[in-house]
mmCIF file of C-alpha atoms and ligand atoms in Angstrom:
data_model
loop_
_atom_site.group_PDB
_atom_site.id
_atom_site.type_symbol
_atom_site.label_atom_id
_atom_site.label_comp_id
_atom_site.label_asym_id
_atom_site.label_seq_id
_atom_site.Cartn_x
_atom_site.Cartn_y
_atom_site.Cartn_z
ATOM 1 C CA MET N 1 -24.138 3.611 19.607
ATOM 2 C CA SER N 2 -22.036 6.289 17.926
ATOM 3 C CA ASP N 3 -19.681 4.870 15.308
ATOM 4 C CA ALA N 4 -16.772 6.305 17.371
ATOM 5 C CA ALA N 5 -17.784 4.518 20.594
ATOM 6 C CA VAL N 6 -15.763 1.595 21.989
ATOM 7 C CA PRO N 7 -17.180 -1.592 20.476
ATOM 8 C CA LEU N 8 -18.048 -4.329 22.943
ATOM 9 C CA ALA N 9 -16.633 -7.040 20.732
ATOM 10 C CA VAL N 10 -13.784 -9.528 20.843
ATOM 11 C CA ALA N 11 -10.847 -8.656 18.584
ATOM 12 C CA ALA N 12 -7.252 -9.731 17.946
ATOM 13 C CA PHE N 13 -4.135 -7.974 16.723
ATOM 14 C CA ASN N 14 -1.092 -9.722 15.314
ATOM 15 C CA LEU N 15 2.215 -8.543 13.838
ATOM 16 C CA PRO N 16 4.853 -11.157 13.036
ATOM 17 C CA THR N 17 7.323 -8.492 11.815
ATOM 18 C CA ARG N 18 10.056 -6.694 13.774
ATOM 19 C CA PHE N 19 10.497 -3.016 12.935
ATOM 20 C CA GLU N 20 13.764 -1.096 12.821
ATOM 21 C CA TYR N 21 13.278 2.491 11.729
ATOM 22 C CA GLY N 22 14.781 5.939 11.688
ATOM 23 C CA PRO N 23 17.285 7.990 9.665
ATOM 24 C CA GLY N 24 20.412 5.960 8.840
ATOM 25 C CA VAL N 25 19.088 2.571 9.940
ATOM 26 C CA GLY N 26 19.551 1.310 6.349
ATOM 27 C CA GLU N 27 23.314 1.266 6.956
ATOM 28 C CA ARG N 28 22.685 -1.642 9.334
ATOM 29 C CA ALA N 29 21.052 -3.780 6.635
ATOM 30 C CA GLY N 30 23.983 -6.178 6.246
ATOM 31 C CA GLU N 31 24.474 -6.709 9.968
ATOM 32 C CA LEU N 32 20.763 -7.290 10.383
ATOM 33 C CA VAL N 33 20.372 -9.775 7.523
ATOM 34 C CA ALA N 34 23.498 -11.678 8.579
ATOM 35 C CA GLY N 35 22.094 -11.774 12.124
ATOM 36 C CA LEU N 36 19.067 -13.639 10.752
ATOM 37 C CA GLY N 37 21.382 -16.429 9.595
ATOM 38 C CA ALA N 38 21.546 -15.634 5.869
ATOM 39 C CA LYS N 39 24.791 -16.061 3.904
ATOM 40 C CA ARG N 40 23.612 -15.435 0.332
ATOM 41 C CA VAL N 41 20.729 -13.035 -0.221
ATOM 42 C CA LEU N 42 18.511 -12.415 -3.203
ATOM 43 C CA VAL N 43 17.732 -8.705 -3.530
ATOM 44 C CA VAL N 44 14.422 -8.164 -5.348
ATOM 45 C CA THR N 45 14.260 -4.677 -6.781
ATOM 46 C CA ASP N 46 13.708 -2.560 -9.898
ATOM 47 C CA LYS N 47 15.853 -0.668 -12.377
ATOM 48 C CA GLY N 48 14.867 2.710 -10.881
ATOM 49 C CA VAL N 49 16.260 1.783 -7.468
ATOM 50 C CA VAL N 50 19.430 0.472 -9.115
ATOM 51 C CA GLY N 51 19.793 3.620 -11.249
ATOM 52 C CA ALA N 52 19.301 5.901 -8.235
ATOM 53 C CA GLY N 53 22.252 4.245 -6.487
ATOM 54 C CA VAL N 54 20.185 2.941 -3.546
ATOM 55 C CA LEU N 55 21.169 -0.659 -4.298
ATOM 56 C CA ASP N 56 24.867 0.318 -4.088
ATOM 57 C CA THR N 57 24.378 1.679 -0.568
ATOM 58 C CA ILE N 58 22.643 -1.473 0.614
ATOM 59 C CA ARG N 59 24.997 -3.818 -1.252
ATOM 60 C CA LYS N 60 28.003 -2.177 0.449
ATOM 61 C CA SER N 61 26.443 -2.890 3.827
ATOM 62 C CA PHE N 62 25.853 -6.539 2.826
ATOM 63 C CA GLU N 63 29.419 -7.003 1.590
ATOM 64 C CA VAL N 64 30.892 -5.499 4.768
ATOM 65 C CA SER N 65 28.917 -8.119 6.689
ATOM 66 C CA GLY N 66 30.311 -10.921 4.489
ATOM 67 C CA LEU N 67 27.061 -11.632 2.621
ATOM 68 C CA LYS N 68 26.970 -12.839 -0.980
ATOM 69 C CA VAL N 69 24.450 -10.914 -3.069
ATOM 70 C CA GLU N 70 22.287 -11.970 -6.033
ATOM 71 C CA VAL N 71 20.180 -9.248 -7.644
ATOM 72 C CA TYR N 72 16.880 -9.645 -9.491
ATOM 73 C CA ASP N 73 16.019 -6.149 -10.722
ATOM 74 C CA GLU N 74 13.278 -6.878 -13.274
ATOM 75 C CA ILE N 75 10.312 -5.851 -11.102
ATOM 76 C CA VAL N 76 7.932 -3.389 -12.778
ATOM 77 C CA PRO N 77 4.994 -1.401 -11.343
ATOM 78 C CA ASN N 78 1.977 -3.677 -10.802
ATOM 79 C CA PRO N 79 4.373 -6.672 -10.478
ATOM 80 C CA ARG N 80 3.656 -9.680 -12.653
ATOM 81 C CA ASP N 81 3.101 -13.352 -11.968
ATOM 82 C CA THR N 82 5.827 -14.138 -14.506
ATOM 83 C CA SER N 83 8.366 -12.124 -12.464
ATOM 84 C CA VAL N 84 7.431 -14.095 -9.360
ATOM 85 C CA THR N 85 8.072 -17.381 -11.190
ATOM 86 C CA GLU N 86 11.413 -16.130 -12.487
ATOM 87 C CA GLY N 87 12.472 -14.687 -9.109
ATOM 88 C CA ALA N 88 11.664 -17.960 -7.321
ATOM 89 C CA ARG N 89 13.669 -19.847 -9.965
ATOM 90 C CA ILE N 90 16.701 -17.594 -9.400
ATOM 91 C CA LEU N 91 16.373 -17.920 -5.630
ATOM 92 C CA LYS N 92 16.477 -21.698 -5.850
ATOM 93 C CA SER N 93 19.170 -21.989 -8.522
ATOM 94 C CA ALA N 94 21.476 -19.573 -6.673
ATOM 95 C CA ALA N 95 20.749 -21.376 -3.374
ATOM 96 C CA CYS N 96 19.928 -18.107 -1.605
ATOM 97 C CA ASP N 97 19.050 -18.393 2.063
ATOM 98 C CA GLY N 98 17.555 -14.931 2.524
ATOM 99 C CA VAL N 99 15.439 -12.465 0.541
ATOM 100 C CA VAL N 100 15.486 -8.673 0.623
ATOM 101 C CA GLY N 101 12.755 -6.596 -0.997
ATOM 102 C CA LEU N 102 14.224 -3.193 -1.855
ATOM 103 C CA GLY N 103 12.002 -0.535 -3.404
ATOM 104 C CA GLY N 104 8.367 0.491 -3.423
ATOM 105 C CA GLY N 105 5.372 -1.746 -2.953
ATOM 106 C CA SER N 106 5.921 -3.562 -6.234
ATOM 107 C CA SER N 107 9.379 -4.843 -5.302
ATOM 108 C CA MET N 108 8.371 -5.575 -1.706
ATOM 109 C CA ASP N 109 5.214 -7.468 -2.752
ATOM 110 C CA ALA N 110 7.189 -9.375 -5.374
ATOM 111 C CA ALA N 111 9.822 -10.291 -2.755
ATOM 112 C CA LYS N 112 7.080 -11.707 -0.500
ATOM 113 C CA ALA N 113 5.636 -13.772 -3.332
ATOM 114 C CA ILE N 114 9.058 -14.937 -4.578
ATOM 115 C CA ARG N 115 10.096 -16.202 -1.147
ATOM 116 C CA ALA N 116 6.762 -17.968 -0.702
ATOM 117 C CA MET N 117 6.798 -19.565 -4.181
ATOM 118 C CA ALA N 118 10.330 -20.902 -3.731
ATOM 119 C CA TYR N 119 8.763 -23.290 -1.197
ATOM 120 C CA ALA N 120 5.127 -23.653 -2.276
ATOM 121 C CA PRO N 121 3.922 -25.875 -5.148
ATOM 122 C CA GLY N 122 2.225 -24.524 -8.285
ATOM 123 C CA ARG N 123 2.099 -20.912 -9.446
ATOM 124 C CA ILE N 124 1.442 -17.704 -7.533
ATOM 125 C CA ASN N 125 -1.924 -17.539 -9.358
ATOM 126 C CA ASP N 126 -3.060 -20.546 -7.288
ATOM 127 C CA TYR N 127 -2.778 -18.491 -4.083
ATOM 128 C CA GLU N 128 -5.161 -15.600 -4.731
ATOM 129 C CA GLY N 129 -7.285 -14.809 -1.673
ATOM 130 C CA PHE N 130 -6.922 -15.228 2.078
ATOM 131 C CA PHE N 131 -4.769 -17.812 3.891
ATOM 132 C CA LYS N 132 -4.067 -19.873 0.756
ATOM 133 C CA PHE N 133 -0.527 -20.635 2.000
ATOM 134 C CA GLY N 134 -2.033 -22.013 5.195
ATOM 135 C CA GLY N 135 0.005 -19.568 7.287
ATOM 136 C CA LEU N 136 3.158 -21.682 6.800
ATOM 137 C CA ARG N 137 6.100 -19.289 6.899
ATOM 138 C CA PRO N 138 8.997 -20.140 4.537
ATOM 139 C CA PRO N 139 12.196 -21.308 6.249
ATOM 140 C CA ILE N 140 14.386 -18.392 5.081
ATOM 141 C CA PRO N 141 14.150 -14.767 6.278
ATOM 142 C CA LEU N 142 12.618 -11.872 4.372
ATOM 143 C CA VAL N 143 13.672 -8.293 5.068
ATOM 144 C CA GLU N 144 11.747 -5.458 3.444
ATOM 145 C CA ILE N 145 13.481 -2.120 2.872
ATOM 146 C CA PRO N 146 11.109 0.540 1.479
ATOM 147 C CA THR N 147 12.469 3.317 -0.712
ATOM 148 C CA THR N 148 9.094 5.084 -0.886
ATOM 149 C CA SER N 149 6.654 6.093 1.831
ATOM 150 C CA GLY N 150 3.291 4.782 0.866
ATOM 151 C CA THR N 151 2.532 1.152 0.366
ATOM 152 C CA GLY N 152 3.156 -0.043 3.913
ATOM 153 C CA SER N 153 4.037 -3.371 2.311
ATOM 154 C CA GLU N 154 6.979 -3.620 4.712
ATOM 155 C CA ALA N 155 4.513 -3.934 7.570
ATOM 156 C CA ASP N 156 1.823 -6.218 6.267
ATOM 157 C CA ALA N 157 1.043 -9.744 5.146
ATOM 158 C CA TRP N 158 -0.459 -8.778 1.789
ATOM 159 C CA ALA N 159 0.802 -8.965 -1.767
ATOM 160 C CA VAL N 160 -0.835 -7.764 -4.958
ATOM 161 C CA ILE N 161 0.433 -9.501 -8.093
ATOM 162 C CA THR N 162 -0.852 -9.045 -11.639
ATOM 163 C CA ASP N 163 -2.222 -12.126 -13.395
ATOM 164 C CA THR N 164 -0.860 -11.396 -16.863
ATOM 165 C CA HIS N 165 -3.297 -13.776 -18.525
ATOM 166 C CA ARG N 166 -6.409 -12.123 -17.042
ATOM 167 C CA CYS N 167 -4.881 -8.594 -16.814
ATOM 168 C CA TYR N 168 -6.121 -8.658 -13.224
ATOM 169 C CA LYS N 169 -4.449 -7.636 -9.977
ATOM 170 C CA MET N 170 -4.701 -10.598 -7.603
ATOM 171 C CA GLY N 171 -4.773 -9.846 -3.904
ATOM 172 C CA MET N 172 -3.431 -12.340 -1.406
ATOM 173 C CA GLY N 173 -3.148 -12.182 2.347
ATOM 174 C CA ASP N 174 -1.441 -14.775 4.519
ATOM 175 C CA PRO N 175 0.983 -14.707 7.485
ATOM 176 C CA ALA N 176 3.375 -16.622 5.204
ATOM 177 C CA LEU N 177 3.872 -13.414 3.236
ATOM 178 C CA ALA N 178 4.736 -11.157 6.187
ATOM 179 C CA PRO N 179 8.388 -10.061 6.373
ATOM 180 C CA ASP N 180 10.550 -11.019 9.327
ATOM 181 C CA VAL N 181 12.020 -7.536 9.571
ATOM 182 C CA ALA N 182 11.049 -4.142 8.152
ATOM 183 C CA LEU N 183 13.980 -1.758 7.861
ATOM 184 C CA VAL N 184 12.540 1.720 7.404
ATOM 185 C CA ASP N 185 15.071 4.448 6.711
ATOM 186 C CA PRO N 186 13.646 7.815 5.597
ATOM 187 C CA LYS N 187 17.071 8.745 4.180
ATOM 188 C CA LEU N 188 16.429 6.204 1.381
ATOM 189 C CA THR N 189 13.436 8.303 0.256
ATOM 190 C CA LEU N 190 15.195 11.688 0.015
ATOM 191 C CA ASP N 191 15.624 11.616 -3.764
ATOM 192 C CA LEU N 192 12.099 10.518 -4.711
ATOM 193 C CA PRO N 193 10.606 12.899 -7.305
ATOM 194 C CA PRO N 194 7.678 15.092 -6.123
ATOM 195 C CA LEU N 195 4.932 13.251 -8.032
ATOM 196 C CA VAL N 196 6.091 9.850 -6.753
ATOM 197 C CA THR N 197 6.201 11.289 -3.224
ATOM 198 C CA ALA N 198 2.677 12.660 -3.700
ATOM 199 C CA GLY N 199 1.189 9.441 -5.099
ATOM 200 C CA THR N 200 2.814 7.107 -2.603
ATOM 201 C CA GLY N 201 1.919 9.480 0.225
ATOM 202 C CA MET N 202 -1.730 9.509 -0.849
ATOM 203 C CA ASP N 203 -1.581 5.714 -0.752
ATOM 204 C CA ALA N 204 -0.353 5.748 2.879
ATOM 205 C CA LEU N 205 -3.063 8.240 3.785
ATOM 206 C CA CYS N 206 -5.680 6.100 2.059
ATOM 207 C CA HIS N 207 -4.610 2.924 3.907
ATOM 208 C CA ALA N 208 -5.073 4.720 7.209
ATOM 209 C CA LEU N 209 -8.363 6.339 6.208
ATOM 210 C CA GLU N 210 -9.922 3.198 4.764
ATOM 211 C CA VAL N 211 -8.846 1.004 7.689
ATOM 212 C CA TYR N 212 -10.188 3.569 10.185
ATOM 213 C CA VAL N 213 -13.712 3.306 8.779
ATOM 214 C CA ALA N 214 -13.605 -0.343 7.623
ATOM 215 C CA ARG N 215 -15.949 -3.055 8.831
ATOM 216 C CA GLY N 216 -12.998 -4.893 10.383
ATOM 217 C CA ALA N 217 -11.636 -1.892 12.326
ATOM 218 C CA THR N 218 -10.744 -2.496 15.982
ATOM 219 C CA PRO N 219 -9.670 -0.100 18.759
ATOM 220 C CA VAL N 220 -6.018 -0.973 18.042
ATOM 221 C CA THR N 221 -6.244 -0.417 14.284
ATOM 222 C CA ASP N 222 -8.145 2.820 15.011
ATOM 223 C CA ALA N 223 -5.303 4.110 17.208
ATOM 224 C CA LEU N 224 -2.687 3.324 14.571
ATOM 225 C CA ALA N 225 -4.772 4.593 11.656
ATOM 226 C CA ILE N 226 -5.732 7.957 13.112
ATOM 227 C CA TYR N 227 -2.109 8.708 14.064
ATOM 228 C CA ALA N 228 -0.996 7.757 10.554
ATOM 229 C CA VAL N 229 -3.581 10.167 9.096
ATOM 230 C CA GLU N 230 -2.278 12.966 11.336
ATOM 231 C CA LEU N 231 1.318 12.259 10.328
ATOM 232 C CA ALA N 232 0.469 12.197 6.619
ATOM 233 C CA ALA N 233 -1.632 15.381 6.876
ATOM 234 C CA ARG N 234 1.272 17.190 8.538
ATOM 235 C CA HIS N 235 4.193 15.868 6.492
ATOM 236 C CA LEU N 236 3.035 14.999 2.970
ATOM 237 C CA GLY N 237 2.880 18.583 1.659
ATOM 238 C CA PRO N 238 6.346 19.504 3.012
ATOM 239 C CA ALA N 239 7.845 16.224 1.695
ATOM 240 C CA VAL N 240 6.520 16.985 -1.811
ATOM 241 C CA ALA N 241 7.663 20.632 -1.633
ATOM 242 C CA ASP N 242 11.194 19.764 -0.472
ATOM 243 C CA GLY N 243 12.291 16.161 -0.882
ATOM 244 C CA HIS N 244 15.351 16.728 1.311
ATOM 245 C CA ASP N 245 13.299 17.848 4.315
ATOM 246 C CA LEU N 246 14.358 14.942 6.530
ATOM 247 C CA GLU N 247 11.731 15.608 9.190
ATOM 248 C CA ALA N 248 8.952 15.498 6.578
ATOM 249 C CA ARG N 249 10.446 12.327 5.048
ATOM 250 C CA ALA N 250 10.690 10.706 8.481
ATOM 251 C CA GLY N 251 7.070 11.683 9.171
ATOM 252 C CA MET N 252 5.940 10.057 5.934
ATOM 253 C CA SER N 253 8.047 6.928 6.529
ATOM 254 C CA LEU N 254 6.343 6.560 9.898
ATOM 255 C CA ALA N 255 2.897 7.289 8.452
ATOM 256 C CA SER N 256 3.378 4.593 5.823
ATOM 257 C CA MET N 257 4.757 2.037 8.272
ATOM 258 C CA ILE N 258 2.100 2.644 10.924
ATOM 259 C CA ALA N 259 -0.732 2.606 8.379
ATOM 260 C CA GLY N 260 0.740 -0.684 7.122
ATOM 261 C CA MET N 261 0.634 -2.117 10.649
ATOM 262 C CA ALA N 262 -3.038 -1.199 10.890
ATOM 263 C CA MET N 263 -3.726 -2.574 7.414
ATOM 264 C CA SER N 264 -2.055 -5.856 8.315
ATOM 265 C CA ASN N 265 -4.933 -6.435 10.732
ATOM 266 C CA CYS N 266 -7.812 -4.942 8.751
ATOM 267 C CA ASP N 267 -8.423 -4.705 5.038
ATOM 268 C CA CYS N 268 -9.043 -1.466 3.129
ATOM 269 C CA GLY N 269 -12.196 -0.671 1.137
ATOM 270 C CA ILE N 270 -13.565 0.423 -2.214
ATOM 271 C CA ILE N 271 -10.983 3.124 -2.922
ATOM 272 C CA HIS N 272 -8.450 0.325 -3.210
ATOM 273 C CA SER N 273 -10.871 -1.829 -5.189
ATOM 274 C CA MET N 274 -11.390 0.943 -7.751
ATOM 275 C CA ALA N 275 -7.735 1.976 -7.918
ATOM 276 C CA GLU N 276 -6.533 -1.606 -8.349
ATOM 277 C CA SER N 277 -9.083 -2.188 -11.103
ATOM 278 C CA VAL N 278 -7.790 0.886 -12.889
ATOM 279 C CA GLY N 279 -4.226 -0.338 -12.301
ATOM 280 C CA SER N 280 -5.144 -3.683 -13.900
ATOM 281 C CA LEU N 281 -6.465 -2.073 -17.067
ATOM 282 C CA TYR N 282 -4.288 1.013 -17.504
ATOM 283 C CA ASP N 283 -1.056 0.144 -15.664
ATOM 284 C CA VAL N 284 -1.026 3.526 -13.882
ATOM 285 C CA PRO N 285 1.001 3.812 -10.653
ATOM 286 C CA HIS N 286 -1.020 2.558 -7.671
ATOM 287 C CA GLY N 287 -0.549 5.725 -5.604
ATOM 288 C CA LEU N 288 -1.800 8.049 -8.328
ATOM 289 C CA ALA N 289 -4.871 5.893 -8.925
ATOM 290 C CA ILE N 290 -5.518 5.909 -5.164
ATOM 291 C CA GLY N 291 -5.138 9.684 -4.964
ATOM 292 C CA ALA N 292 -7.532 10.109 -7.857
ATOM 293 C CA PHE N 293 -10.313 8.042 -6.231
ATOM 294 C CA LEU N 294 -9.776 9.039 -2.582
ATOM 295 C CA PRO N 295 -12.376 11.838 -2.436
ATOM 296 C CA ILE N 296 -15.164 10.028 -4.290
ATOM 297 C CA GLY N 297 -14.653 6.780 -2.373
ATOM 298 C CA ALA N 298 -14.652 8.588 0.963
ATOM 299 C CA GLU N 299 -17.773 10.499 -0.030
ATOM 300 C CA TYR N 300 -19.591 7.231 -0.810
ATOM 301 C CA ASN N 301 -18.872 6.009 2.730
ATOM 302 C CA LEU N 302 -19.567 9.210 4.691
ATOM 303 C CA ALA N 303 -23.071 8.390 5.877
ATOM 304 C CA SER N 304 -22.065 4.953 7.157
ATOM 305 C CA ARG N 305 -19.484 6.340 9.640
ATOM 306 C CA PRO N 306 -20.273 10.043 10.260
ATOM 307 C CA ALA N 307 -18.557 10.348 13.657
ATOM 308 C CA LYS N 308 -15.411 8.625 12.434
ATOM 309 C CA PHE N 309 -15.288 10.822 9.320
ATOM 310 C CA ALA N 310 -15.663 13.910 11.544
ATOM 311 C CA ARG N 311 -12.643 12.707 13.555
ATOM 312 C CA LEU N 312 -10.767 12.130 10.287
ATOM 313 C CA ALA N 313 -11.565 15.685 9.228
ATOM 314 C CA GLU N 314 -9.901 16.941 12.420
ATOM 315 C CA ALA N 315 -6.903 14.687 11.827
ATOM 316 C CA LEU N 316 -6.631 16.165 8.335
ATOM 317 C CA GLY N 317 -6.449 19.633 9.871
ATOM 318 C CA ARG N 318 -10.014 20.842 9.292
ATOM 319 C CA ASP N 319 -11.837 22.929 11.887
ATOM 320 C CA VAL N 320 -15.097 21.124 12.623
ATOM 321 C CA ARG N 321 -16.104 23.174 15.670
ATOM 322 C CA GLY N 322 -19.799 24.015 15.542
ATOM 323 C CA LYS N 323 -20.420 21.361 12.907
ATOM 324 C CA HIS N 324 -22.243 18.147 13.640
ATOM 325 C CA GLY N 325 -22.961 14.805 12.014
ATOM 326 C CA LEU N 326 -22.636 14.710 8.252
ATOM 327 C CA GLU N 327 -21.776 18.406 8.065
ATOM 328 C CA ALA N 328 -18.582 17.749 10.064
ATOM 329 C CA ALA N 329 -17.926 14.497 8.186
ATOM 330 C CA ARG N 330 -18.123 16.272 4.822
ATOM 331 C CA GLU N 331 -15.062 18.331 5.750
ATOM 332 C CA VAL N 332 -13.028 15.226 4.899
ATOM 333 C CA ILE N 333 -13.996 15.539 1.252
ATOM 334 C CA ALA N 334 -12.930 19.171 1.055
ATOM 335 C CA ALA N 335 -9.627 18.264 2.733
ATOM 336 C CA LEU N 336 -8.946 15.378 0.324
ATOM 337 C CA ARG N 337 -9.833 17.348 -2.798
ATOM 338 C CA GLY N 338 -7.638 20.227 -1.609
ATOM 339 C CA LEU N 339 -4.750 17.875 -0.933
ATOM 340 C CA ARG N 340 -5.090 16.190 -4.322
ATOM 341 C CA ARG N 341 -5.123 19.550 -6.102
ATOM 342 C CA ASN N 342 -2.226 21.019 -4.083
ATOM 343 C CA LEU N 343 -0.031 17.968 -4.633
ATOM 344 C CA GLY N 344 -0.676 17.828 -8.381
ATOM 345 C CA VAL N 345 -2.288 14.368 -8.204
ATOM 346 C CA PRO N 346 -4.614 13.737 -11.188
ATOM 347 C CA THR N 347 -8.389 13.436 -10.985
ATOM 348 C CA PRO N 348 -9.955 10.176 -12.282
ATOM 349 C CA ARG N 349 -10.633 11.806 -15.677
ATOM 350 C CA GLU N 350 -7.032 13.020 -15.881
ATOM 351 C CA LEU N 351 -5.835 9.440 -15.350
ATOM 352 C CA GLY N 352 -7.128 8.755 -18.850
ATOM 353 C CA LEU N 353 -10.138 6.570 -18.019
ATOM 354 C CA ASN N 354 -12.294 5.501 -20.929
ATOM 355 C CA PRO N 355 -16.035 5.509 -20.029
ATOM 356 C CA GLY N 356 -16.387 2.433 -22.258
ATOM 357 C CA ASP N 357 -14.363 0.523 -19.652
ATOM 358 C CA PHE N 358 -16.562 1.365 -16.652
ATOM 359 C CA GLU N 359 -18.482 -1.914 -16.700
ATOM 360 C CA LYS N 360 -15.290 -3.965 -16.841
ATOM 361 C CA LEU N 361 -13.768 -1.811 -14.075
ATOM 362 C CA ALA N 362 -16.923 -2.367 -12.011
ATOM 363 C CA THR N 363 -16.680 -6.148 -12.513
ATOM 364 C CA PHE N 364 -13.060 -6.110 -11.329
ATOM 365 C CA SER N 365 -13.955 -3.851 -8.388
ATOM 366 C CA VAL N 366 -16.777 -6.031 -7.122
ATOM 367 C CA GLN N 367 -14.436 -9.073 -7.230
ATOM 368 C CA ASN N 368 -11.655 -7.222 -5.396
ATOM 369 C CA MET N 369 -10.876 -8.669 -1.970
ATOM 370 C CA SER N 370 -11.048 -5.203 -0.353
ATOM 371 C CA THR N 371 -14.707 -4.664 -1.308
ATOM 372 C CA PRO N 372 -16.300 -6.832 1.431
ATOM 373 C CA GLY N 373 -14.504 -4.811 4.124
ATOM 374 C CA ASN N 374 -15.969 -1.516 2.951
ATOM 375 C CA PRO N 375 -18.303 0.047 5.541
ATOM 376 C CA ARG N 376 -21.098 0.549 2.987
ATOM 377 C CA ALA N 377 -22.182 -2.262 0.703
ATOM 378 C CA ILE N 378 -21.877 -1.847 -3.053
ATOM 379 C CA ASP N 379 -22.682 -4.004 -6.066
ATOM 380 C CA GLU N 380 -21.577 -3.904 -9.698
ATOM 381 C CA THR N 381 -24.225 -1.339 -10.683
ATOM 382 C CA GLY N 382 -23.114 0.822 -7.770
ATOM 383 C CA PHE N 383 -19.511 0.695 -8.959
ATOM 384 C CA VAL N 384 -20.505 1.708 -12.506
ATOM 385 C CA ALA N 385 -22.336 4.711 -11.039
ATOM 386 C CA LEU N 386 -19.343 5.567 -8.874
ATOM 387 C CA PHE N 387 -16.898 5.415 -11.803
ATOM 388 C CA LYS N 388 -19.253 7.737 -13.724
ATOM 389 C CA ARG N 389 -19.409 10.174 -10.786
ATOM 390 C CA ALA N 390 -15.641 10.045 -10.401
ATOM 391 C CA TYR N 391 -15.215 10.797 -14.096
ATOM 392 C CA GLU N 392 -17.395 13.901 -13.764
ATOM 393 C CA GLU N 393 -15.676 15.072 -10.598
ATOM 394 C CA HIS N 394 -13.657 18.288 -10.440
ATOM 395 C CA ASP N 395 -11.373 19.457 -7.691
ATOM 396 C CA CYS N 396 -13.401 22.636 -7.290
ATOM 397 C CA SER N 397 -16.654 20.695 -6.744
HETATM 398 FE FE1 LIG R 401 -2.443 0.902 -1.390
#
C-alpha cells in the first residue's frame, strides 16, 4: 500500500473547542466570555502583550460587557511550573470564574495549566504525560486568544510547561486542558515583529508537516494538515515581509488554527522533540528552534513516508512533475531550507548549540512525548547523530 492510500483502519476525531475567527472577532471577546457565564475573569498573559497595547483592546471589550478583570502578566517564554502555581493561587484568591489566555503559546499553555491546577490536587509536575487529569474538565470556562500565528495552542488539548527543577519541558495532553472557545483574530497579530512572525509561522508549518506524516495520522488529520501546509507556504513569506498585510496575517492565523486542530488529534514527531530539548537547555523561542530543526528532522523521516513527502513538496510549492519516490520527496528539504534562509530563521549551529550538550539533548529528546509518534523509530544514539548532523548543516547544502 502506498503511504498516501486510504488506510483501512478505525479512527476517531474529537474537538471540544468552539472556534470564532476572522478579522475583528477579538472585539467580541467580552460578549463571548460573558455569554459563557463568567463575571470575573483572570487574563493570563505576558509583559510583551501588555506593552503592545493588545491587553487594553481586550480589556475594553470585557469592561463594556460588565466583566471584572484580574491580570496575571508574568508568563515568560517556555512557561514555568512556578508561574502555574502562582496563577492558580491568584485565580482562587480572586474568586475568578473564567480564564482567558492572551498571547502566544506560552501564555495560552499557562492559562490551560492554571485553570486545571485551580481544581486539581498537587502540582502541575504531577500531570506530565497523557490523560493525567482523567479528562475531567474544570467547571469554569477557558477562552484562548492568540496574538501570534504558530503554536495552535488555541485549538488543542496540549500544554508544555517547564519543570524548573529538572530544566525540562514537560508535555501534557488531556481533554481537561482544551479551551472552551478559541477566538482567533488576525488583526491582533498585525504588529508582530518579522522574526517572531517567521519563527511562529515555522512552528505552525511544522505542526502540520509532522502530523501529516505521523504514525497517528488519520484521513481527517491529513485533510487539515495538508491545507495548513498550503496556507503557510502561501502566506508566511508575505506576512514576514509586510506585517500589516491582513490577507497574509489571516492566512497564517488560519494555518496555525487548522494545524492545531489536526495536532489535537495526533501528536507531532522528532522535530518537536529536538526543538523542545533545545528550548529546555537554552531557553530559545520555540518557533526558532523548530525552524532550525525542520529540514534535518524531515530529512530523517523521508524514506518512511515517500508519497506523503512528495505531496508535501507540492503543497510547499515545489514542482515534482517527472519526479518519483524519494526524488520527489526530497523536494521538501530544498523547500524547507529555502524558507528558513529566506525568512532569516537561524540554523541549529546559529542557535548557539554546544556540541558538549548533544548527549543531554538526546536524552531529553528520547524521553519527549512526541518521539513515539514519529514515523521512523529513533533511539538516543540516533538523536546524538542527528544533533551532530544538524550542527554541520548549512542552508546551501
Ligand atoms: Fe510547536
